Coordinates of C-alpha atoms and ligand atoms in Angstrom, one line a residue:
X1 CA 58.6 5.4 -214.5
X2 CA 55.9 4.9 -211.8
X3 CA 56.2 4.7 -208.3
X4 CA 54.6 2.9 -205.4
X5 CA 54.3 3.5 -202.0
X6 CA 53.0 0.7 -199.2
X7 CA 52.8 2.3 -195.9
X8 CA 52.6 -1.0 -193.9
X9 CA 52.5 -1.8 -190.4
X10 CA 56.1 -2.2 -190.0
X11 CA 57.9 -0.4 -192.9
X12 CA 57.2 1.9 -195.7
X13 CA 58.2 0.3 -199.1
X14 CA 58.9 1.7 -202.8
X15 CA 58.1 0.2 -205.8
X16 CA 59.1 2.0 -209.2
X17 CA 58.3 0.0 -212.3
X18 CA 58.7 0.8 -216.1
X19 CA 56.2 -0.2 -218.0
X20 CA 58.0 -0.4 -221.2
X21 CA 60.3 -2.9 -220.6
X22 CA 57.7 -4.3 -217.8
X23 CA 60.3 -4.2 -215.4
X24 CA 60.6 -3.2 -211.6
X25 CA 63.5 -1.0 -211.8
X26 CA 64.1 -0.3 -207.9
X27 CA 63.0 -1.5 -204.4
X28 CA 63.8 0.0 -201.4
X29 CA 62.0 0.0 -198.0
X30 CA 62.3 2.0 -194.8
X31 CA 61.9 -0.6 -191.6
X32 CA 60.5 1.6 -188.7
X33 CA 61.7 -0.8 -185.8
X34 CA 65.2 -1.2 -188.0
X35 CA 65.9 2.1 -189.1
X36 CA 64.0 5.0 -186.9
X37 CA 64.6 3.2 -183.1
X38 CA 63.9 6.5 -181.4
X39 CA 60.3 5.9 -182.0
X40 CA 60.3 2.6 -179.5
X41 CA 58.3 0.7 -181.8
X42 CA 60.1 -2.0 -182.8
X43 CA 57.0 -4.1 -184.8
X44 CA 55.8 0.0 -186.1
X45 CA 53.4 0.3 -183.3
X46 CA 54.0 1.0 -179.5
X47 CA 53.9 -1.5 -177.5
X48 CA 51.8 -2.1 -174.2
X49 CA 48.7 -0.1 -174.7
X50 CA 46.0 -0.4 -172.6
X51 CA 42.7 -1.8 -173.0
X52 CA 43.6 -3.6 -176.3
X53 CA 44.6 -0.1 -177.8
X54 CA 47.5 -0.2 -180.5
X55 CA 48.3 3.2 -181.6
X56 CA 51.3 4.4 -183.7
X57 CA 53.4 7.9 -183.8
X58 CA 52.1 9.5 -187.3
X59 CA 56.0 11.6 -187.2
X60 CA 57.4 7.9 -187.4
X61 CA 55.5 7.2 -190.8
X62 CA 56.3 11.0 -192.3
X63 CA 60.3 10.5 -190.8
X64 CA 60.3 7.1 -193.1
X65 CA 59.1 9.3 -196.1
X66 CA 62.0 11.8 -195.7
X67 CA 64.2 9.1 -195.1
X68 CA 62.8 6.5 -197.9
X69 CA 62.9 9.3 -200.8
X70 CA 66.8 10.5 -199.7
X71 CA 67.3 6.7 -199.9
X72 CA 65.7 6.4 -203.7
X73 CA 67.5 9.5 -204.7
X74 CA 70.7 8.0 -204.1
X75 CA 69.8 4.8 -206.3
X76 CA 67.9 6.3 -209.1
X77 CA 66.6 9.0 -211.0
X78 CA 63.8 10.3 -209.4
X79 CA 63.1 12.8 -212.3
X80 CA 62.0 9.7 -214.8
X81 CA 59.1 9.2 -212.2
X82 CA 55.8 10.6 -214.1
X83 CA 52.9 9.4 -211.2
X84 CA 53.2 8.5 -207.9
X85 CA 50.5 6.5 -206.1
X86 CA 50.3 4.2 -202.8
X87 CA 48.9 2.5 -200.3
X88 CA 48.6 2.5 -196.5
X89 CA 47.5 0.0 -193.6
X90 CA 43.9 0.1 -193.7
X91 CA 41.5 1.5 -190.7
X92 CA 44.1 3.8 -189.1
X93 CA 43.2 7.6 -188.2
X94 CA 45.3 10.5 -188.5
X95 CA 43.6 13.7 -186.3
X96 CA 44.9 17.1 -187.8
X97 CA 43.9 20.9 -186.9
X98 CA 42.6 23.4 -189.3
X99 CA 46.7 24.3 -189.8
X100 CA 47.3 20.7 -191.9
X101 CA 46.0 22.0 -195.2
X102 CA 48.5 25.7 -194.8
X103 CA 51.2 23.6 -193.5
X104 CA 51.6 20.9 -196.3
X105 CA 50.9 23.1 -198.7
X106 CA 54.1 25.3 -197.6
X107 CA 56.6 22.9 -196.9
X108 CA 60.4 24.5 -197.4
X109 CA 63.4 22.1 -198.0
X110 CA 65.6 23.7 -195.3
X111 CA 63.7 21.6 -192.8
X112 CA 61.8 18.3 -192.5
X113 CA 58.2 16.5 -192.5
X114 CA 58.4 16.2 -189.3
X115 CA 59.2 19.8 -187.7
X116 CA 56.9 21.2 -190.2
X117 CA 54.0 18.9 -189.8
X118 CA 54.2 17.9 -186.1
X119 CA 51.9 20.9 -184.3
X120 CA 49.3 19.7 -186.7
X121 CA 48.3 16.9 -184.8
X122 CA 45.5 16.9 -182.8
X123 CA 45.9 13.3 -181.3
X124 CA 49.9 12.4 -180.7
X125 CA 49.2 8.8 -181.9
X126 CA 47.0 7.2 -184.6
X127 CA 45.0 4.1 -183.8
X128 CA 45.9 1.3 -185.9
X129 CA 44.6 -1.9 -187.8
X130 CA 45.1 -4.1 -184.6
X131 CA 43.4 -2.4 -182.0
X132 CA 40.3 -3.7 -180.3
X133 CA 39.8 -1.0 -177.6
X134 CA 36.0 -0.1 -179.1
X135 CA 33.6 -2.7 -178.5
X136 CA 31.3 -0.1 -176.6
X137 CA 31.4 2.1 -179.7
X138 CA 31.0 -0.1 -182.0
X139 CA 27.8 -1.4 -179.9
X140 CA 26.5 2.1 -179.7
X141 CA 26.8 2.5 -183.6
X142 CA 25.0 -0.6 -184.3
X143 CA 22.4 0.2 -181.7
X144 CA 22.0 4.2 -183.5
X145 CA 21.8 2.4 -187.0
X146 CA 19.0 -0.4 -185.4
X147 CA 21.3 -3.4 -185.8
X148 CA 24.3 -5.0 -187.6
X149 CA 22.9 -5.7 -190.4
X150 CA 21.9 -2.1 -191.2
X151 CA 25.5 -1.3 -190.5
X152 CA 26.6 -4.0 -192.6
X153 CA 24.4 -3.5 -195.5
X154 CA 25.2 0.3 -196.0
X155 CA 29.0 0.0 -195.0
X156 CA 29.9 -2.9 -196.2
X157 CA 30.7 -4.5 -193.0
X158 CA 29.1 -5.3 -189.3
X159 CA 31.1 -2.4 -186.8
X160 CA 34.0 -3.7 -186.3
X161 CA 37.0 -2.6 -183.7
X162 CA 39.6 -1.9 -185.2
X163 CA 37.7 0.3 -188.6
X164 CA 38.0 4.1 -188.5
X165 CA 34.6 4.9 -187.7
X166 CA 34.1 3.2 -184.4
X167 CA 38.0 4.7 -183.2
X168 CA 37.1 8.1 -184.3
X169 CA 33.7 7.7 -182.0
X170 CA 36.2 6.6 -179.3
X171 CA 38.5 9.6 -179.8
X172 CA 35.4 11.8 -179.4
X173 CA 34.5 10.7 -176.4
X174 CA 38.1 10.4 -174.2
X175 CA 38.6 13.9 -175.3
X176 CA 35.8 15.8 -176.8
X177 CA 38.0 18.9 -176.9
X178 CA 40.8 17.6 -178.8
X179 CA 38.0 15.9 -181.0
X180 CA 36.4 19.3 -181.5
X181 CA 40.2 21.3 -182.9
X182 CA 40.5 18.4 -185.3
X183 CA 39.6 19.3 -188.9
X184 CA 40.9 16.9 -190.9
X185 CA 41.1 13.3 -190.4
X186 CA 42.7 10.9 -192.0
X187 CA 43.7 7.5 -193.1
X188 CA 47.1 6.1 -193.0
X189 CA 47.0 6.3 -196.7
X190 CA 45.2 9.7 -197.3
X191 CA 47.6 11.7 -195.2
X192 CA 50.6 10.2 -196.9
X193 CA 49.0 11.1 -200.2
X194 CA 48.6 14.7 -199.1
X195 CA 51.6 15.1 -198.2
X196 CA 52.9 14.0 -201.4
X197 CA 50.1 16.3 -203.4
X198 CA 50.9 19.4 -201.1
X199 CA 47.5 19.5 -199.7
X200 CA 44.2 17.7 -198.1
X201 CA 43.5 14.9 -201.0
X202 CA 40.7 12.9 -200.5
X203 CA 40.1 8.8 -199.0
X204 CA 39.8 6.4 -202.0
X205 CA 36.2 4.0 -201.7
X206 CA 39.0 0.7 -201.4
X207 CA 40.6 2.2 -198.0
X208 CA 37.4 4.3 -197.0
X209 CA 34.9 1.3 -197.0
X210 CA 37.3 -0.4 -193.6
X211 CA 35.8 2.8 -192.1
X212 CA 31.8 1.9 -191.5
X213 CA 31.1 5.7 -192.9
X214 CA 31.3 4.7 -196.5
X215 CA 27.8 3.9 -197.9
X216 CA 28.8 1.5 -200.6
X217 CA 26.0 1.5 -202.9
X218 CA 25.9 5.5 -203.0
X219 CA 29.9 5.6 -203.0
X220 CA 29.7 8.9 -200.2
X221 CA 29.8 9.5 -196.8
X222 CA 26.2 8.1 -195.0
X223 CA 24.9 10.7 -193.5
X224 CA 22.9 8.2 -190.9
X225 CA 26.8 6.5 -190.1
X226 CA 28.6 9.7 -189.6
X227 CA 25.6 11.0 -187.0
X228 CA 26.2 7.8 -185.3
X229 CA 29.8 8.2 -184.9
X230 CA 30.8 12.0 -183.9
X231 CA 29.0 15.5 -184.4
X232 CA 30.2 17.1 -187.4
X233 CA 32.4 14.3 -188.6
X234 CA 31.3 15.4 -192.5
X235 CA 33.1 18.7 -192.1
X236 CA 36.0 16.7 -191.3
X237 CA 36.4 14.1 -194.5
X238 CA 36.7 15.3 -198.0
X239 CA 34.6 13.7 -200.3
X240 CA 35.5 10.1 -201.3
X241 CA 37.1 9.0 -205.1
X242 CA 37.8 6.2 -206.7
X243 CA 41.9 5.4 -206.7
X244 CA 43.1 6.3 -210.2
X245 CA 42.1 10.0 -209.7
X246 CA 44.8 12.6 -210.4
X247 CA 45.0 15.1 -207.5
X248 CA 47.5 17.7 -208.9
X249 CA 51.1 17.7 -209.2
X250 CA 53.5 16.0 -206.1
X251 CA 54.6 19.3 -203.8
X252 CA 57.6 21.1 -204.5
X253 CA 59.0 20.1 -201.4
X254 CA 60.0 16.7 -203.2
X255 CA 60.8 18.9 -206.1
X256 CA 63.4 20.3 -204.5
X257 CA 64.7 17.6 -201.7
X258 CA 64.6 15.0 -203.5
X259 CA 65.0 15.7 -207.4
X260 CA 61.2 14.3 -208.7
X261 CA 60.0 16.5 -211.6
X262 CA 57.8 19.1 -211.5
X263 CA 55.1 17.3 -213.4
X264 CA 55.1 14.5 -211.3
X265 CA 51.9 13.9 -210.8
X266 CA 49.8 12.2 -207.6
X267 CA 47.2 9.8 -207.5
X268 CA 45.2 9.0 -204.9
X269 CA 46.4 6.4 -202.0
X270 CA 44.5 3.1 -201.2
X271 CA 44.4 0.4 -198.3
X272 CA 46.8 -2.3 -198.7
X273 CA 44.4 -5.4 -199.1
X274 CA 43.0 -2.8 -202.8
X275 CA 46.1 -2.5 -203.8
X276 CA 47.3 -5.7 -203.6
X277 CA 44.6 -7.1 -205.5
X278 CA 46.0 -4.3 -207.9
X279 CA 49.7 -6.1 -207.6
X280 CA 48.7 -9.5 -207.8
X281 CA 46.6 -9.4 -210.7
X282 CA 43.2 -10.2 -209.5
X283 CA 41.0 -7.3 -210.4
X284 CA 39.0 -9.0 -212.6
X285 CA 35.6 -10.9 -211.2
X286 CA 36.7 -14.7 -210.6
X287 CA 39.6 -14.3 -210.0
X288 CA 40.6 -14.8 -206.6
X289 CA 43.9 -14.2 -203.8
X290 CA 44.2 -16.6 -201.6
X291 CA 47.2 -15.5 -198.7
X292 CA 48.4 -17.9 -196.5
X293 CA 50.0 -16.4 -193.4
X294 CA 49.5 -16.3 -190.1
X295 CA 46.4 -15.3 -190.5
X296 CA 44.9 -16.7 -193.9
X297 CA 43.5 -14.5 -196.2
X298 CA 40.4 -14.5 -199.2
X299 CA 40.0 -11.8 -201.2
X300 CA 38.4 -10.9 -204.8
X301 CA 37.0 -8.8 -207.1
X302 CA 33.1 -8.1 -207.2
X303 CA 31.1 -6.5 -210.0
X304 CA 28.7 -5.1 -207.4
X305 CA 28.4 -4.0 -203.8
X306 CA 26.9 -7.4 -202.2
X307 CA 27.5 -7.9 -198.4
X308 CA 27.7 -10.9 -196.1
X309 CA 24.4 -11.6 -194.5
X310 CA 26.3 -13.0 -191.7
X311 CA 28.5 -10.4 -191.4
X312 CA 32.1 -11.8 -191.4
X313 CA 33.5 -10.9 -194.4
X314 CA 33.9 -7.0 -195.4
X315 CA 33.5 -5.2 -198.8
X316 CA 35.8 -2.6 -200.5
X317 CA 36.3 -0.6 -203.5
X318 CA 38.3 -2.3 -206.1
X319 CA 40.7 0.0 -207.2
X320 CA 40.0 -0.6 -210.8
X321 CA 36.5 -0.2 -210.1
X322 CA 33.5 -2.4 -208.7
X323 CA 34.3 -3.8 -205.1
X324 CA 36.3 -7.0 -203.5
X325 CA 35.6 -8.9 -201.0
X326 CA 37.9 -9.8 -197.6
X327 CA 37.4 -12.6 -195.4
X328 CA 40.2 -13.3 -193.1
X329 CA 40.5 -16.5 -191.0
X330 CA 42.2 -16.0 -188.2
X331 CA 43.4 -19.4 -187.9
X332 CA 46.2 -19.8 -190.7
X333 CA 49.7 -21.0 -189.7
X334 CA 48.9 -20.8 -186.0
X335 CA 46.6 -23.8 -186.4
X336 CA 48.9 -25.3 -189.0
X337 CA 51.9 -24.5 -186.8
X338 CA 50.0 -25.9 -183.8
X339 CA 49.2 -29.2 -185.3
X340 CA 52.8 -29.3 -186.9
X341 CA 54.3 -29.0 -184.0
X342 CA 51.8 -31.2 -181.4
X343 CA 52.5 -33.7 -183.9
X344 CA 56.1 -33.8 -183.8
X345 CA 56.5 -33.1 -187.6
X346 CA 58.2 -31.2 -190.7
X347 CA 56.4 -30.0 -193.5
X348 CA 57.8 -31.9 -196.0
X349 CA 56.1 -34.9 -194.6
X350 CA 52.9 -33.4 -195.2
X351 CA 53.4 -33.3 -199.0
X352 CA 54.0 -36.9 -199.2
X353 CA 52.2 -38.4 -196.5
X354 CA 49.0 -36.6 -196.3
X355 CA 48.1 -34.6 -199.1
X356 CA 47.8 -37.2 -202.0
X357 CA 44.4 -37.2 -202.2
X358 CA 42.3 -40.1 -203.8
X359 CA 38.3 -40.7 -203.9
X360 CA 38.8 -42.7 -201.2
X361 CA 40.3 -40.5 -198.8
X362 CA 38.4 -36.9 -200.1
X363 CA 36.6 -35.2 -197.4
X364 CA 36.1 -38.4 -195.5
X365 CA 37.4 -36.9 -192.1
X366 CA 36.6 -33.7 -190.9
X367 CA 38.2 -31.2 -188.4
X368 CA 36.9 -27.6 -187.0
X369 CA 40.1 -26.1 -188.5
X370 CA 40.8 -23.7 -185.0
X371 CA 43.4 -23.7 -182.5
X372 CA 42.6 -20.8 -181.0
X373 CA 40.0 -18.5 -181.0
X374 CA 38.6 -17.7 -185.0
X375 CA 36.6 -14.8 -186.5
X376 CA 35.5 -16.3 -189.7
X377 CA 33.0 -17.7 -188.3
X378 CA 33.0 -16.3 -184.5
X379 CA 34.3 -19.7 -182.4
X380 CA 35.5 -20.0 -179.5
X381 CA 38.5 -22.7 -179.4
X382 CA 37.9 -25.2 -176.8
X383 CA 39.5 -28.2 -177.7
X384 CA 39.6 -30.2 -181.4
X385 CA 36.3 -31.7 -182.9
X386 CA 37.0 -34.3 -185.0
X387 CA 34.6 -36.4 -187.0
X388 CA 35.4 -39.3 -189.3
X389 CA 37.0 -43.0 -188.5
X390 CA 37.8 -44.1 -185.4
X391 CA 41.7 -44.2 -186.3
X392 CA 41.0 -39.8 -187.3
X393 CA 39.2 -39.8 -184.1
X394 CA 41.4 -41.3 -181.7
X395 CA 44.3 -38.3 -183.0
X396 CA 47.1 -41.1 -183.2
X397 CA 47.0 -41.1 -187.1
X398 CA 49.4 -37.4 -188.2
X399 CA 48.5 -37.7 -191.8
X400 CA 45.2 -38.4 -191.2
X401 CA 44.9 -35.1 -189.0
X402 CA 47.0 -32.9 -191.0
X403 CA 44.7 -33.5 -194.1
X404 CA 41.6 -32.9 -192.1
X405 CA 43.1 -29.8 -190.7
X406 CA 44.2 -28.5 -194.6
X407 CA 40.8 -29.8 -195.9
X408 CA 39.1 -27.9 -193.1
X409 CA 40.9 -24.8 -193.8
X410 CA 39.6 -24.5 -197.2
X411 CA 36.5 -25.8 -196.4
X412 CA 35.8 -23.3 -194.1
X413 CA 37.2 -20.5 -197.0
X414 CA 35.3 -22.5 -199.8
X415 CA 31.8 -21.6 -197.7
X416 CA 32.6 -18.3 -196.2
X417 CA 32.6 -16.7 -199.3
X418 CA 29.7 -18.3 -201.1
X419 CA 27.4 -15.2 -200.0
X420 CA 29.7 -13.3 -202.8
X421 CA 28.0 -14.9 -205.1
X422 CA 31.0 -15.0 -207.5
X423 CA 32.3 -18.1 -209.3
X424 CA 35.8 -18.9 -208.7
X425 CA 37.7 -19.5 -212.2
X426 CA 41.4 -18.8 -210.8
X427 CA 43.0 -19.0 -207.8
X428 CA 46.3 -17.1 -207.2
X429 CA 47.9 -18.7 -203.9
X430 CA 50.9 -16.3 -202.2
X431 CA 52.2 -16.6 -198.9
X432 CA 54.9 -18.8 -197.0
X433 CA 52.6 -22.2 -197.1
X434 CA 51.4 -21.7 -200.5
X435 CA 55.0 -23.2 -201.8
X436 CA 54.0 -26.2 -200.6
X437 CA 52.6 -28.5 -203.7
X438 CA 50.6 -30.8 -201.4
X439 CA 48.6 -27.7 -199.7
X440 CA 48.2 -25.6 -203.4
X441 CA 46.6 -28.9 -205.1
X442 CA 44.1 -29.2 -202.3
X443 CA 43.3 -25.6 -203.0
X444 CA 42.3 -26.4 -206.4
X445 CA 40.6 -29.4 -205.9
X446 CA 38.4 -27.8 -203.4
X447 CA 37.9 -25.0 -204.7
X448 CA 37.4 -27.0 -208.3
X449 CA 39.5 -24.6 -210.4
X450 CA 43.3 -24.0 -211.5
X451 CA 45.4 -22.3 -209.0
X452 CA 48.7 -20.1 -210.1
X453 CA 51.6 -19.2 -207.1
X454 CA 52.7 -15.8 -207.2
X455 CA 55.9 -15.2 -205.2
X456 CA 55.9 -11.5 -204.6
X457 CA 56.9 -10.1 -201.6
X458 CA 55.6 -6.2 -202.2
X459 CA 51.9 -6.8 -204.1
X460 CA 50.4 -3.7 -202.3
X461 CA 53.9 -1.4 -203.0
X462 CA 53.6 -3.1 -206.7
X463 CA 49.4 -2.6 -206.6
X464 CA 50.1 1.4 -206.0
X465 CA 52.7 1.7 -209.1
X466 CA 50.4 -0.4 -211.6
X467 CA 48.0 2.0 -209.9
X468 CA 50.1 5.2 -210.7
X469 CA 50.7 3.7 -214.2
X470 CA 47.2 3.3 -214.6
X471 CA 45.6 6.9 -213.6
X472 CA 48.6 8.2 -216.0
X473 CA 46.7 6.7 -218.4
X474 CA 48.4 2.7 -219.1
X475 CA 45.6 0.0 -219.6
X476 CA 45.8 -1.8 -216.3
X477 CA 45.1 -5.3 -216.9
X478 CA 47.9 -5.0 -219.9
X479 CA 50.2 -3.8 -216.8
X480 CA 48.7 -6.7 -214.4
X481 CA 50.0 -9.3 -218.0
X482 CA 53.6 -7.9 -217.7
X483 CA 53.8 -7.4 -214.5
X484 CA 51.7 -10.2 -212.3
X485 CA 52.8 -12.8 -213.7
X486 CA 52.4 -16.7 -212.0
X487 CA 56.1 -18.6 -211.4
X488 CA 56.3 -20.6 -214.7
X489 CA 55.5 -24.3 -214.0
X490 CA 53.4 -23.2 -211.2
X491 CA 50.1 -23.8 -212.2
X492 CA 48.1 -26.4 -210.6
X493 CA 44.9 -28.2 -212.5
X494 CA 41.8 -29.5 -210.1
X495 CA 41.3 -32.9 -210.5
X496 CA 37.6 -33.8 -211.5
X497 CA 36.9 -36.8 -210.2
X498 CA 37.0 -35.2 -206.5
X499 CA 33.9 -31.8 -207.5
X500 CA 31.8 -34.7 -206.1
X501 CA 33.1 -35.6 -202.9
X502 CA 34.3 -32.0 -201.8
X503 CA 30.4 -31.1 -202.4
X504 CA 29.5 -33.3 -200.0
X505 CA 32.6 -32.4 -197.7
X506 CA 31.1 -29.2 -198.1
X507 CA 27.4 -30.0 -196.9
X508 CA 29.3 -32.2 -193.7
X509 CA 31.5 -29.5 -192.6
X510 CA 28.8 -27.1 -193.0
X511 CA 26.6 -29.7 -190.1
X512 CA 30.0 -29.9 -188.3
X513 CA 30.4 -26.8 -187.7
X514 CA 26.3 -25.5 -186.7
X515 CA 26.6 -28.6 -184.4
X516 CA 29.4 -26.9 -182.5
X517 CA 28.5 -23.3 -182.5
Ligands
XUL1 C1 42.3 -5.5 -193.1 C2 43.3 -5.3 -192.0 C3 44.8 -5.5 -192.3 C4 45.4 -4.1 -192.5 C5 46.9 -4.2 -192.3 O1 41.0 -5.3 -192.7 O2 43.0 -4.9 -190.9 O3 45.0 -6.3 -193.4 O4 45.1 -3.6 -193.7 O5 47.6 -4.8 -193.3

């Protein structure tokens, strides 16, 4: 058996599969607001920081491991488990002294992760994915490097807030001394790999790329991004690898706590958005995730390491090797939610009412797709813009508005990711809206190409153990067959007779949109 980890932003989540029988054998997760309270961090981060910062307590994430693995040892066999592997949120830090290596590498069984780990720390709390607290770093990294685009075209992205780089420039500079103890840092998903390999294992290029220190065509550190970031910061990273390495056997403090073999071996960790390309099957160029949440998601696989001249989607490694693409659009269900709910209306009526689409009615109205401020691309919300009929214009018609909004959406996704240069041949569509048949049929007739739903609630927990399987030696895309598979029934064909008129849509909402920027 294989197990995955996800260390997400509100729980920590086990995945063990079998790949002979293809079967996921055991799911368990660990919910920090739910289950560890103490920590006052009900959504896995504490709440109120200033400035736009969002930190979390580190001990909260290493208490869920303690308390995950007595949890799985008590509903399976832990000594069947032959590779471990996992992922972590992406972007956050983890500061530990010169201690970290010594410490995790002599863990005893008489007392936790926590007590034995704790003094460690050189920064009480890690910054996380959702902080925005350094625009003045990120500003001073672009201006060292001569511009985003230098930035972009080595890392992989523009500097962004919340990545690694720009919060460990920030760390540096509130507290230089506490900076200068730290020898080891850490992502989110490194630190819980070394703690399950019993010492310092290295970042993985998928979760090292949301760093802007990863220079993606050389897959190492860039010596001109480190500079720009913090003095000495080389000294502080281990070299980067690529996922499916082996880095030893797992400690012997889950030898002997928790009943995993000794041979159990570790692979490295990943971000979340790698390994849940892993877990939904899309490692492959042209094939692409779509994930409809609150936020709405676009990633894919890459054969090489392009970048977005315009800067707002980001590069990683692919786990299997090669690089994906991530775009997010800010605007998911909170604009369809908005527009659901100024209108007065269910979902269900959108299926029937608005989403039956006919030459006629393709592409014929267009709508900015934003109810609120959007990142992909940067606009600032300031009321709808609406272009079409009259009737679309005036706002009285729902169906009329709920298809422009829907047709906007993918739009918008359809030419933010054009600069990958990657055709799309298949869609997989996950997420709450993506049930909806109205909303996955647009997909493919946008997008011109069949679209599969995949209902799986822990891709980036089921990503690691294909990922485990995988460095243990299993062919992956045999695993992604048996184990990503689309609901049968599911699969949605693009209708032809619309490639023409959501071309043009294409070129309009293109004008649309540079007319309102
Ligand atoms: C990706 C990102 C989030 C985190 C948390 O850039 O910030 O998706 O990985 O899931």
């Amino acid at each position: 058996m294989f197990l995955g980890l996800d260390s997400s932003t509100q729980s920590l989540t086990a995945v063990l599969i079998d790949p002979d029988s293809g079967k996921i054998t055991c799911q368990l997760s660990v919910n920090f607001g739910a289950d560890l309270p103490h920590y006052q961090s009900p959504s896995g981060f504490i709440p109120g920081g200033p400035d736009g910062e969002v930190h979390a307590n580190p001990l909260m994430w290493l208490e869920a491991l303690d308390l995950l693995f007595a949890r799985l040892a008590v509903a399976t066999d832990l000594s069947k488990v032959k590779c471990i592997a996992g992922s972590g949120q992406q972007h956050g830090s983890v500061y530990l002294d010169g201690t970290f290596d010594e410490r995790v590498a002599g863990l005893v069984i008489s007392n936790n992760l926590v007590a034995q780990l704790s003094p460690a720390l050189t920064r009480k709390t890690a910054p996380i994915w959702m902080d925005t607290s350094t625009g003045a770093e990120c500003a001073e990294i672009t201006a060292a490097l001569g511009g985003s685009a230098e930035v972009c075209r080595r890392s992989g992205s523009n500097a962004i807030e919340r990545f690694s780089g720009p919060q460990i420039r920030r760390f540096y500079k509130s507290d230089p001394d506490a900076y200068q103890r730290t020898g080891r840092i850490h992502l989110v998903s490194s630190f819980l790999a070394s703690v399950m390999a019993g010492k310092s294992v290295p970042i993985d290029f998928g979760d090292g790329a949301g760093m802007n220190l990863l220079n993606l065509a050389k897959l190492g550190w860039d010596t001109d991004l480190l500079a720009a970031t913090a003095p000495d910061l080389a000294g502080k990273l281990l070299p980067p690898a690529l996922a499916t390495t082996i880095q030893g056997n797992v400690s012997p403090y889950f030898v002997g706590k928790y009943g995993i073999a000794e041979s159990c071996r570790v692979a490295l960790f990943t971000g979340d958005n790698p390994a849940s390309l892993v877990g939904m099957g899309a490692t492959t160029p042209g094939n692409v995730v779509i994930s409809l949440g609150t936020s709405d998601t676009f990633f894919a696989a890459m054969p090489g390491p392009k970048t977005d001249p315009n800067g707002f989607g980001h590069v990683f490694g692919n786990p299997a090797g090669g690089f994906m693409s991530l775009i997010c659009f800010r605007n998911g269900s909170l604009a369809r939610e908005a527009l659901r709910d100024k209108l007065g209306l269910d979902w269900s009526a959108f299926d029937r009412d608005a989403l039956t689409t006919t030459l006629e009615s393709a592409g014929q109205n267009l709508m900015l797709p934003f109810f609120g401020p959007e990142i992909t691309p940067r606009h600032d919300f300031t009321g709808p813009v609406l272009k079409g009929s009259a009737e679309f214009e005036s706002g009285t018609n729902a169906a009329l508005q709920v298809r422009a909004l829907l047709e906007g959406q993918f739009l918008n996704m359809r030419l933010h990711s054009q600069w990958m240069g990657v055709k799309t041949e298949k869609i997989r569509l996950t997420g709450g809206a993506s049930k909806n048949d109205g909303i996955a049929q647009l997909v493919a007739d946008i997008f011109q190409c069949p679209v599969e739903r995949i209902d799986v609630s822990n891709s980036a927990a089921l990503g690691a153990a294909l990922i485990a399987a995988a460095a243990d030696g299993h062919d992956l895309p045999a695993l992604q067959d048996a184990f990503c598979v689309a609901a049968p029934g599911a699969t949605l064909q693009p209708n032809p007779s619309l490639a023409v008129p959501y071309e043009k849509a294409l070129v309009d909402f293109k004008a649309l949109l540079d007319a309102n920027r």
